[in-house]
mmCIF file of C-alpha atoms in Angstrom:
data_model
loop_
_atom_site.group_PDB
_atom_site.id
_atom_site.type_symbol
_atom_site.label_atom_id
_atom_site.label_comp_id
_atom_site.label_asym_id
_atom_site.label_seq_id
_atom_site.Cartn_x
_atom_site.Cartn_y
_atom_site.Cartn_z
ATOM 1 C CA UNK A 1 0.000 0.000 0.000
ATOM 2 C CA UNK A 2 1.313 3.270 -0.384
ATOM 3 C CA UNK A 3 -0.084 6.279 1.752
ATOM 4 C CA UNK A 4 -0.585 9.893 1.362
ATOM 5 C CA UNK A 5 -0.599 13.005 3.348
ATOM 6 C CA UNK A 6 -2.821 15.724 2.381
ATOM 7 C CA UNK A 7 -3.017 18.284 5.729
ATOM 8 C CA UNK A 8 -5.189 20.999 3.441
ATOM 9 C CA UNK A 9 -7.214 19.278 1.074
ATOM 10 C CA UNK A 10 -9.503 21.238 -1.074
ATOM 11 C CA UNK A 11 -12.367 20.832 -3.683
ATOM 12 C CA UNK A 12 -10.432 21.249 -7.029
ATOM 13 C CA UNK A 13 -13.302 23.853 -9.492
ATOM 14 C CA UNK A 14 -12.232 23.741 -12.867
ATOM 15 C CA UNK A 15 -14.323 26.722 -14.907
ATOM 16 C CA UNK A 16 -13.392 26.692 -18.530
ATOM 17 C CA UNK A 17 -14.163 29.898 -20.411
ATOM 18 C CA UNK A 18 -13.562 30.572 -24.489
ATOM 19 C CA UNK A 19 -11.039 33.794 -23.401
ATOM 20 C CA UNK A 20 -10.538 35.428 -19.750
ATOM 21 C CA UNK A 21 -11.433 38.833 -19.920
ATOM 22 C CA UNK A 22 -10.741 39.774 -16.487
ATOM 23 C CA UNK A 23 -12.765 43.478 -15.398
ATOM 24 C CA UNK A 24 -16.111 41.926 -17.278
ATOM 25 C CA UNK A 25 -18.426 38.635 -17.365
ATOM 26 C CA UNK A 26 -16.957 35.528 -18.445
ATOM 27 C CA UNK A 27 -19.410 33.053 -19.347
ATOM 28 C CA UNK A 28 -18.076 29.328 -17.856
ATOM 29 C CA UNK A 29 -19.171 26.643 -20.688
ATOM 30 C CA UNK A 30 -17.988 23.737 -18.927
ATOM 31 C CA UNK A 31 -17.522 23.063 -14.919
ATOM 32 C CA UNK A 32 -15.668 20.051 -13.065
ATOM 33 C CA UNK A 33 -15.279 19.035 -9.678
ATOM 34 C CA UNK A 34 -12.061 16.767 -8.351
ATOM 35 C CA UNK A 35 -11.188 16.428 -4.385
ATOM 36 C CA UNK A 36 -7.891 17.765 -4.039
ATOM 37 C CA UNK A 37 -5.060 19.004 -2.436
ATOM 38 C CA UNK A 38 -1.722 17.758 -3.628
ATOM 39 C CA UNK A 39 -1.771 14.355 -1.964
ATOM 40 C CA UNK A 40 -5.009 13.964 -3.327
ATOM 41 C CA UNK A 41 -4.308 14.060 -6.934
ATOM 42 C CA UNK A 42 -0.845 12.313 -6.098
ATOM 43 C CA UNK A 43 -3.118 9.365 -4.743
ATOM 44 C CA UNK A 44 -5.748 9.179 -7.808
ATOM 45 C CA UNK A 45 -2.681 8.857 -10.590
ATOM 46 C CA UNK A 46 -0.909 6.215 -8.042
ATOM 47 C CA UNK A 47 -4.207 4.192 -7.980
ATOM 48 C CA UNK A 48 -5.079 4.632 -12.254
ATOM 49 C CA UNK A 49 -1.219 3.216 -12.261
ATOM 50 C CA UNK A 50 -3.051 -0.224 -10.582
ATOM 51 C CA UNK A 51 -1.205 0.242 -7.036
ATOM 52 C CA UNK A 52 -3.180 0.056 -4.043
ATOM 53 C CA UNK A 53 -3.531 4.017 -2.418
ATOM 54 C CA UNK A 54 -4.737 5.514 0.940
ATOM 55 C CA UNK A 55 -5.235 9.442 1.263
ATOM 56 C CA UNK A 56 -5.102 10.796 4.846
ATOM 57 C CA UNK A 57 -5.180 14.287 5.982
ATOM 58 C CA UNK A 58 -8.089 16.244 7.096
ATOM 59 C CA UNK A 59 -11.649 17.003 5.677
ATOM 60 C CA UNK A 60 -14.660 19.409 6.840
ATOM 61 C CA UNK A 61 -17.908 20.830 6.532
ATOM 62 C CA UNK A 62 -19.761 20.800 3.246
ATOM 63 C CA UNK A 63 -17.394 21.106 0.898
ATOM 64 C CA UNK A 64 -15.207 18.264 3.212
ATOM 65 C CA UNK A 65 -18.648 15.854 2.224
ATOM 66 C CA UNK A 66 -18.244 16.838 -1.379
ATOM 67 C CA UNK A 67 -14.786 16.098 -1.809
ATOM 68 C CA UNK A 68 -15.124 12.547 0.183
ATOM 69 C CA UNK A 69 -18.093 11.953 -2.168
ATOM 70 C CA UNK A 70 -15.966 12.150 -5.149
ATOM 71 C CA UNK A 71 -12.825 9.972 -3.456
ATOM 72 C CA UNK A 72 -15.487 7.231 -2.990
ATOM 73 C CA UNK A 73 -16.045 7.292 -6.734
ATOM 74 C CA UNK A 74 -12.156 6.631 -7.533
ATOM 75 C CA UNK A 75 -9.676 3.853 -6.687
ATOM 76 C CA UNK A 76 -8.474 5.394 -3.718
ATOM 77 C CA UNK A 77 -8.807 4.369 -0.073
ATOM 78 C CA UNK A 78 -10.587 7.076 2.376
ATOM 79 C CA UNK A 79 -8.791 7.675 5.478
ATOM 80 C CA UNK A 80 -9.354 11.355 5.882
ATOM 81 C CA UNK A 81 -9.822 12.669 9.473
ATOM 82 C CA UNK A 82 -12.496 14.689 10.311
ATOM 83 C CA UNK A 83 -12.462 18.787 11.315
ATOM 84 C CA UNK A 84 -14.939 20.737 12.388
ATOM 85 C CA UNK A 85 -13.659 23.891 9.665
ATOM 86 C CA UNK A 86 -14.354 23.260 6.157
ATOM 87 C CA UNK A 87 -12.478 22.308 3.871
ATOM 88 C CA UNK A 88 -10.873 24.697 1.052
ATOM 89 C CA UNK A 89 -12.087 25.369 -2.291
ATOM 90 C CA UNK A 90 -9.683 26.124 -5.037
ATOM 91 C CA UNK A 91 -10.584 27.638 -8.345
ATOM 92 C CA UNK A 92 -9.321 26.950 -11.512
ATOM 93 C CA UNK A 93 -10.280 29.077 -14.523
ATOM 94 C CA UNK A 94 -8.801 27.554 -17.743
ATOM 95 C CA UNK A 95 -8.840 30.179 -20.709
ATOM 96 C CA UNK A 96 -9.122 27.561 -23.589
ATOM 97 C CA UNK A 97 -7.828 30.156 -26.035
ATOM 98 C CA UNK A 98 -4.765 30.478 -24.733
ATOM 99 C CA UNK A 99 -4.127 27.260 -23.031
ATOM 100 C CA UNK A 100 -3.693 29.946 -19.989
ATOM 101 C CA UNK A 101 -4.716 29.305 -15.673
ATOM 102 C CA UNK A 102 -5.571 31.258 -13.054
ATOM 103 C CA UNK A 103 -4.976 29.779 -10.004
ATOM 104 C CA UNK A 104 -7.758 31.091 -6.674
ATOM 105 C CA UNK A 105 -6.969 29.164 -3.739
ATOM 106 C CA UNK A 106 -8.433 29.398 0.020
ATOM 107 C CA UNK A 107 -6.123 29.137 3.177
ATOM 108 C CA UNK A 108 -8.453 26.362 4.773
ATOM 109 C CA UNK A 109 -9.737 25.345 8.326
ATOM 110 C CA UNK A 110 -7.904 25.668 11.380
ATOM 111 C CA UNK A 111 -7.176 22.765 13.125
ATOM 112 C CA UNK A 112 -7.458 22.331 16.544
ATOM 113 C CA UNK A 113 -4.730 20.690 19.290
ATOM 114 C CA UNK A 114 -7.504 17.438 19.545
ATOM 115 C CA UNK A 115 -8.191 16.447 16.013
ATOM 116 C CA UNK A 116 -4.192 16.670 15.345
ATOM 117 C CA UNK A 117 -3.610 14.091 17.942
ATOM 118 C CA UNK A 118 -6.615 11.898 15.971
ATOM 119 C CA UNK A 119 -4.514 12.802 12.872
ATOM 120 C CA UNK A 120 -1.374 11.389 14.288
ATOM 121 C CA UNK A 121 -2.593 8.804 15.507
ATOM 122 C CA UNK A 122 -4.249 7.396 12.247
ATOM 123 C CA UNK A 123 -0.895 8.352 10.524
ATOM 124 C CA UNK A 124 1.100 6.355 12.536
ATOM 125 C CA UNK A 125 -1.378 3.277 12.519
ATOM 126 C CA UNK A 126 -1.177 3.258 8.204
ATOM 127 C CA UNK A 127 2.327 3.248 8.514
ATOM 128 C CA UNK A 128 2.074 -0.054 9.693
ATOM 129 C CA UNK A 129 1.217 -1.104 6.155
ATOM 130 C CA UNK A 130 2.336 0.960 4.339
ATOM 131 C CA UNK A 131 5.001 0.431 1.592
ATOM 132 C CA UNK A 132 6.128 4.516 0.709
ATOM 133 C CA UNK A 133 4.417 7.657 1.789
ATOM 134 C CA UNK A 134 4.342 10.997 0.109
ATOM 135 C CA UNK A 135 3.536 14.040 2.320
ATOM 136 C CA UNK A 136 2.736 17.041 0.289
ATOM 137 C CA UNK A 137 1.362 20.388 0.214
ATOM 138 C CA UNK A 138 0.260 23.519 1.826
ATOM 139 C CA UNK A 139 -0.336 23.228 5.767
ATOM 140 C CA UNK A 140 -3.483 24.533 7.418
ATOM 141 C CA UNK A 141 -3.372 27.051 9.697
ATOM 142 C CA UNK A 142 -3.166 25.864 13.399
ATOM 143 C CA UNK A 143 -0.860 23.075 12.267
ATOM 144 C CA UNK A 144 2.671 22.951 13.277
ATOM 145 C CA UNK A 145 5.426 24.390 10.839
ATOM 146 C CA UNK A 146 7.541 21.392 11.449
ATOM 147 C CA UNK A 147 4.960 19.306 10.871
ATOM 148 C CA UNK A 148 6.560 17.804 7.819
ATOM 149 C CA UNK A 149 9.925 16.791 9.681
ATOM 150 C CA UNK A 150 7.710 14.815 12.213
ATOM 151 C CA UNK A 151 5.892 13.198 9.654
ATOM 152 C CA UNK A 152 9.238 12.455 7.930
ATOM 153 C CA UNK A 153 10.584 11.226 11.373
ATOM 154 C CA UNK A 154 7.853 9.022 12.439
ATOM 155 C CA UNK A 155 8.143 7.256 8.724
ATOM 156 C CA UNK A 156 11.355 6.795 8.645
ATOM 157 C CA UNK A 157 11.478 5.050 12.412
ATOM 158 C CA UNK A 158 8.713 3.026 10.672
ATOM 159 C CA UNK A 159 11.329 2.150 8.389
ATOM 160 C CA UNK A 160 8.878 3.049 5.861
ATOM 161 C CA UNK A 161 10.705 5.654 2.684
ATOM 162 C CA UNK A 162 9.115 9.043 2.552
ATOM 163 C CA UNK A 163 8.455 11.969 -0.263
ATOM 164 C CA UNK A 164 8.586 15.249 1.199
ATOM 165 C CA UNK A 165 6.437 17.678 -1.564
ATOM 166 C CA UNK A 166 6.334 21.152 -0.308
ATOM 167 C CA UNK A 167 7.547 24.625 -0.072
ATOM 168 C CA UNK A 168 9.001 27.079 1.996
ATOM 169 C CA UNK A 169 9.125 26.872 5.921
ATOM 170 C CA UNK A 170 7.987 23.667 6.079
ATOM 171 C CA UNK A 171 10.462 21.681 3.229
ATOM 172 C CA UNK A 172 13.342 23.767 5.034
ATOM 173 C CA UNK A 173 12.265 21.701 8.319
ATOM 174 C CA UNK A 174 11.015 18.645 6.245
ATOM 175 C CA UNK A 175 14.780 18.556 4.742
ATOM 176 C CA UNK A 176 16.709 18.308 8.491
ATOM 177 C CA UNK A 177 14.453 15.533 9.006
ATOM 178 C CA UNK A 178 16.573 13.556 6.064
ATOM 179 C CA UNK A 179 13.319 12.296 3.889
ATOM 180 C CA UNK A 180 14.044 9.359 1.122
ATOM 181 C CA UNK A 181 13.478 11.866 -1.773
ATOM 182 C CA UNK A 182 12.579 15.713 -1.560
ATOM 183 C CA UNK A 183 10.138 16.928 -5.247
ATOM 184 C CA UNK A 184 10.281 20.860 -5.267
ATOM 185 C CA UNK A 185 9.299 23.084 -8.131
ATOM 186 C CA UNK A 186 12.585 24.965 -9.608
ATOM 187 C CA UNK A 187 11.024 28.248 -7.853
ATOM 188 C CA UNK A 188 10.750 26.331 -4.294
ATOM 189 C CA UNK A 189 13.847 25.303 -4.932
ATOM 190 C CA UNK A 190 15.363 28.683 -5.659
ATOM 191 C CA UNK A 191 13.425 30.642 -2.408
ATOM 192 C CA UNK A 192 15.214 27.440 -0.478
ATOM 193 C CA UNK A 193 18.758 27.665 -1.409
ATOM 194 C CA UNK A 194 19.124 31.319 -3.288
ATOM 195 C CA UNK A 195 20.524 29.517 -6.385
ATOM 196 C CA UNK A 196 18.512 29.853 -9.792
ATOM 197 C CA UNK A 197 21.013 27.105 -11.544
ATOM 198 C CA UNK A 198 18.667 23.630 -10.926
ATOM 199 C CA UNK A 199 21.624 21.902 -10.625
ATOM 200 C CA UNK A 200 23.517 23.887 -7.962
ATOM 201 C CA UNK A 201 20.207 23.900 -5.911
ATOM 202 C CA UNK A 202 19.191 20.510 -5.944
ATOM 203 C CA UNK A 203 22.783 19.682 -4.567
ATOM 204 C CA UNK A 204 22.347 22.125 -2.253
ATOM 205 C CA UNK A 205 19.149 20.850 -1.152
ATOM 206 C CA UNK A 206 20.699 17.110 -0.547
ATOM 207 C CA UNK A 207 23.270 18.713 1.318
ATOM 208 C CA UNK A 208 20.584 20.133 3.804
ATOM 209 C CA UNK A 209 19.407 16.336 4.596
ATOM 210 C CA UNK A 210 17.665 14.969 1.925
ATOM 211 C CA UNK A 211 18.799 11.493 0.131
ATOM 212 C CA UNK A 212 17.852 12.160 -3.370
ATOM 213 C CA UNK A 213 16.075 15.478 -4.770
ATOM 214 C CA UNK A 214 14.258 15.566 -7.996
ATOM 215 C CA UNK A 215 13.677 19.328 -9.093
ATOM 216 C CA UNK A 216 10.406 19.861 -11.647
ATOM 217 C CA UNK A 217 11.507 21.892 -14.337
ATOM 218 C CA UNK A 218 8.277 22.979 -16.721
ATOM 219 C CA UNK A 219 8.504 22.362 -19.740
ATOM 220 C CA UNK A 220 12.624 21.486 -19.264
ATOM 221 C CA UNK A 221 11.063 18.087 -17.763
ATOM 222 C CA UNK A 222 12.805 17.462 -14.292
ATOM 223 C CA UNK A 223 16.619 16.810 -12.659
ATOM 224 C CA UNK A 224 17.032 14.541 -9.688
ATOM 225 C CA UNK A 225 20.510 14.380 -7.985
ATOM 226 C CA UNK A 226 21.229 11.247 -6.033
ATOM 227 C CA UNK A 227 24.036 10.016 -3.939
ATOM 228 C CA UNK A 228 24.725 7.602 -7.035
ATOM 229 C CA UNK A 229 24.520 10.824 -9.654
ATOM 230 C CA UNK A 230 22.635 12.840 -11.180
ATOM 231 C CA UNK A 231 19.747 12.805 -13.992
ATOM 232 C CA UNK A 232 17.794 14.798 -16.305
ATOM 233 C CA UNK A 233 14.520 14.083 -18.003
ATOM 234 C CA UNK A 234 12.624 15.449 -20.569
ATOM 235 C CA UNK A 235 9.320 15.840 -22.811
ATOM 236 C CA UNK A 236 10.101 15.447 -26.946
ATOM 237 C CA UNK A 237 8.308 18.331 -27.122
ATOM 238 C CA UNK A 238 6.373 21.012 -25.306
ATOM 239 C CA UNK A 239 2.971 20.002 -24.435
ATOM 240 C CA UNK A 240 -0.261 22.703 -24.572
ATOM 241 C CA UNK A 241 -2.947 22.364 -21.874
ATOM 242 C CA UNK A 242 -3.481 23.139 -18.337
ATOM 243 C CA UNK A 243 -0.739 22.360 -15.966
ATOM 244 C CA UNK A 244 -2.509 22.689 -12.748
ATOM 245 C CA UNK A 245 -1.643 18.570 -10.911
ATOM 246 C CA UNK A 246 1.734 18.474 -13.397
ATOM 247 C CA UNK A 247 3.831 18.625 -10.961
ATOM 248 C CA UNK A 248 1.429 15.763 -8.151
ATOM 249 C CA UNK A 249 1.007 13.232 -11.283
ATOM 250 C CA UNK A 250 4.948 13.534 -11.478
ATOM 251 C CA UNK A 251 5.688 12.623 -7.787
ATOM 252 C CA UNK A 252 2.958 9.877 -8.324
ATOM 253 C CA UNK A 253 5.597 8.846 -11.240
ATOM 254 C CA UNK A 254 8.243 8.862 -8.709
ATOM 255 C CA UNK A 255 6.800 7.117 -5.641
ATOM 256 C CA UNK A 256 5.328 4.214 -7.915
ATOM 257 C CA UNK A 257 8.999 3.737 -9.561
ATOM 258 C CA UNK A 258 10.711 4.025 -5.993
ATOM 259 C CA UNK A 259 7.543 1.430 -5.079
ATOM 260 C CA UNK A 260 8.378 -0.708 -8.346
ATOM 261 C CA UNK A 261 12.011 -0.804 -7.524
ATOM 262 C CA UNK A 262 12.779 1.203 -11.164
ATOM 263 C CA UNK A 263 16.234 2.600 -12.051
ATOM 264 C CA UNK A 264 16.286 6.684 -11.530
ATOM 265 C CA UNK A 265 16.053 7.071 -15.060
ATOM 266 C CA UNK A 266 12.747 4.856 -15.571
ATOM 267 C CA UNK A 267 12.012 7.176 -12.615
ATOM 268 C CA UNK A 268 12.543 10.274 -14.386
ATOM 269 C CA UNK A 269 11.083 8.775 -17.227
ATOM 270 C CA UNK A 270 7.488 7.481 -15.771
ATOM 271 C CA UNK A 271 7.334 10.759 -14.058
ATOM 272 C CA UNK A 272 7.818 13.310 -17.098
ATOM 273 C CA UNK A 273 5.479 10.987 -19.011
ATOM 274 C CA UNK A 274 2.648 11.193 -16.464
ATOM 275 C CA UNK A 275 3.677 15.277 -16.107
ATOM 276 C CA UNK A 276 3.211 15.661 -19.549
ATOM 277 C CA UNK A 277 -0.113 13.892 -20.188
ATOM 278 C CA UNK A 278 -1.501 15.615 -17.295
ATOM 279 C CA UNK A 279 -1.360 18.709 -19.009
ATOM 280 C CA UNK A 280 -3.409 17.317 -21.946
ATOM 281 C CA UNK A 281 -5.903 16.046 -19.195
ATOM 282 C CA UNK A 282 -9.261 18.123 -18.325
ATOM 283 C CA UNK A 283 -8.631 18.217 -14.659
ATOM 284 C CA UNK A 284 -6.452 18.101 -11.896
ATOM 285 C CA UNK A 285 -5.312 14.582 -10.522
ATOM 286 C CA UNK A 286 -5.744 13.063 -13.715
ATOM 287 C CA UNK A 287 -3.426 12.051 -16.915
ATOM 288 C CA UNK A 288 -4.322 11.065 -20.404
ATOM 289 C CA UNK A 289 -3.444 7.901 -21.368
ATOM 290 C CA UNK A 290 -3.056 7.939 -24.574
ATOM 291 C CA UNK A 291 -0.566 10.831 -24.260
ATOM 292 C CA UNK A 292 0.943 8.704 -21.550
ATOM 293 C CA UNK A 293 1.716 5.889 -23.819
ATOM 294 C CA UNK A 294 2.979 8.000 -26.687
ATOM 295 C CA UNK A 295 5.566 9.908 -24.792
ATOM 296 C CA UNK A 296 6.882 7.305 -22.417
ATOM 297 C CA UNK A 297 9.266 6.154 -25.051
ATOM 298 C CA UNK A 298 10.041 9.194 -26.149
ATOM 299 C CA UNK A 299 10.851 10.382 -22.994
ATOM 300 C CA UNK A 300 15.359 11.823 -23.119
ATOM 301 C CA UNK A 301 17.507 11.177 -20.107
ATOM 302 C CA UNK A 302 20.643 12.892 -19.853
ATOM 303 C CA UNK A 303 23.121 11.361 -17.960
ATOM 304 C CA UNK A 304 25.295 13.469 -15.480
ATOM 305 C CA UNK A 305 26.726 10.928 -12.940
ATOM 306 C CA UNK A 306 29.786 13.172 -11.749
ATOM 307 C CA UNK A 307 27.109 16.132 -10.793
ATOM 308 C CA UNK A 308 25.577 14.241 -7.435
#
């Protein structure tokens, strides 16, 4: 089984609109919903890849029964805690002449001292069976800023591999806590280390305590730096669409090759593949297939094995 941590899931709102004119009425001609939350979408591309997936974290109030409406129509295993706030909405509004998003996303409910401890002590329970866990995203407010490195810690004594997905404050703690494999964005990974070179940074970052880091890149595909060297990856060619869950479908790439036992490169490869065709997708959390399938041999790896 593998598990994963989503501490502020949302309901994903996808509006499409023929052009975003923003200061006047846009008329939406097609709406979806998706639960969501980085862990969230992680978990629904881990269980279309046929492995067995639990999603914990927290979920409230109306839009909290929405969202765990939707996960009971997918693959994935509920094991959300419940909070008395409700859950976050965020707002995607896809301008389908451009190919263009803009992003509107709520902070989401505070949680209190009591339903933490309920949280913690589900989390520590899955780990019993769990295989890899990927702890990603924003954190709610009343929730510890280390939160991540005692996630990480707890795993780890578990003797269970974790992937440590987030930004700022709490990937800076996340990273002293030595995770398996850290997956920042190049601009995460820039605000964390001052260096705008991917390669510079991500050696940086394993310097700060992570094992292996695997930087997204866009478009450029993505670089991980191991102890064993150090790897890039990347599309044949630029793909148009809506990038909003790129960057989740590509950790799901990750944690079901770490899973799978795969070399770095099939790695890199699985995880640029599913990137890419997640772009072509409608919504968040999902991947097309048949872009999947195309690109996956198509995929380039660049080999740098002095860089790690």
């Amino acid at each position: 089984m593998i598990l994963t941590v989503t501490l502020n899931a949302a309901l994903d709102i996808t509006y499409r609109v023929p052009r975003l004119r923003p200061h006047a009425t846009n008329r939406i001609t097609e709406v979806s919903e998706r639960p969501g939350g980085k862990g969230l979408n992680v978990a629904r591309v881990l269980a279309a890849l046929g492995h067995r997936t639990v999603a914990t974290g927290f979920a409230g109030g109306g839009t909290g029964e929405a969202l765990r409406a939707l996960l009971a129509e997918t693959a994935v295993t509920d094991a959300l805690v419940p909070v008395g706030g409700a859950t976050r909405r965020t707002v995607a509004v896809a301008d389908t002449a451009t190919g263009d998003t803009t992003q509107l996303n709520e902070p989401g409910p505070v949680v209190t001292p009591a339903e933490w401890d309920t949280f913690l002590g589900t989390y520590r329970e899955l780990l019993g069976e769990a295989q890899a866990v990927a702890l990603c995203g924003s954190l709610p407010p009343g929730v510890p800023v280390d939160v991540y490195a005692r996630l990480t810690r707890a795993a780890r004594s578990a003797g269970v591999p974790v992937l440590l997905d987030t930004s700022g404050e709490p990937l800076r703690r996340g990273l002293a806590a030595r995770p398996d494999l850290a997956k920042p964005n190049a601009d995460e990974l820039a605000a964390l280390t001052g260096s705008t070179e991917p390669l510079r940074a991500a050696r940086d970052a394993r310097r700060r305590g992570a094992h292996a880091v695997a930087a997204s890149l866009g478009p450029a595909g993505m670089l991980a730096v191991t102890a064993g060297g150090a790897w890039q990856a990347a599309p044949p060619r630029q793909i148009a669409g809506n990038p909003t869950g790129a960057g989740d479908s590509a950790v799901a790439g990750l944690l079901s090759g770490l899973v799978e036992q795969l070399s770095w490169p099939e790695r890199l490869t699985r995880a640029v593949a599913l990137s890419a065709a997640t772009v072509r997708a409608p919504a968040a959390g999902e991947f097309d297939p048949a872009t999947y399938e195309e690109l996956l041999p198509r995929v380039v790896v660049t080999d740098h094995p002095a860089a790690a």
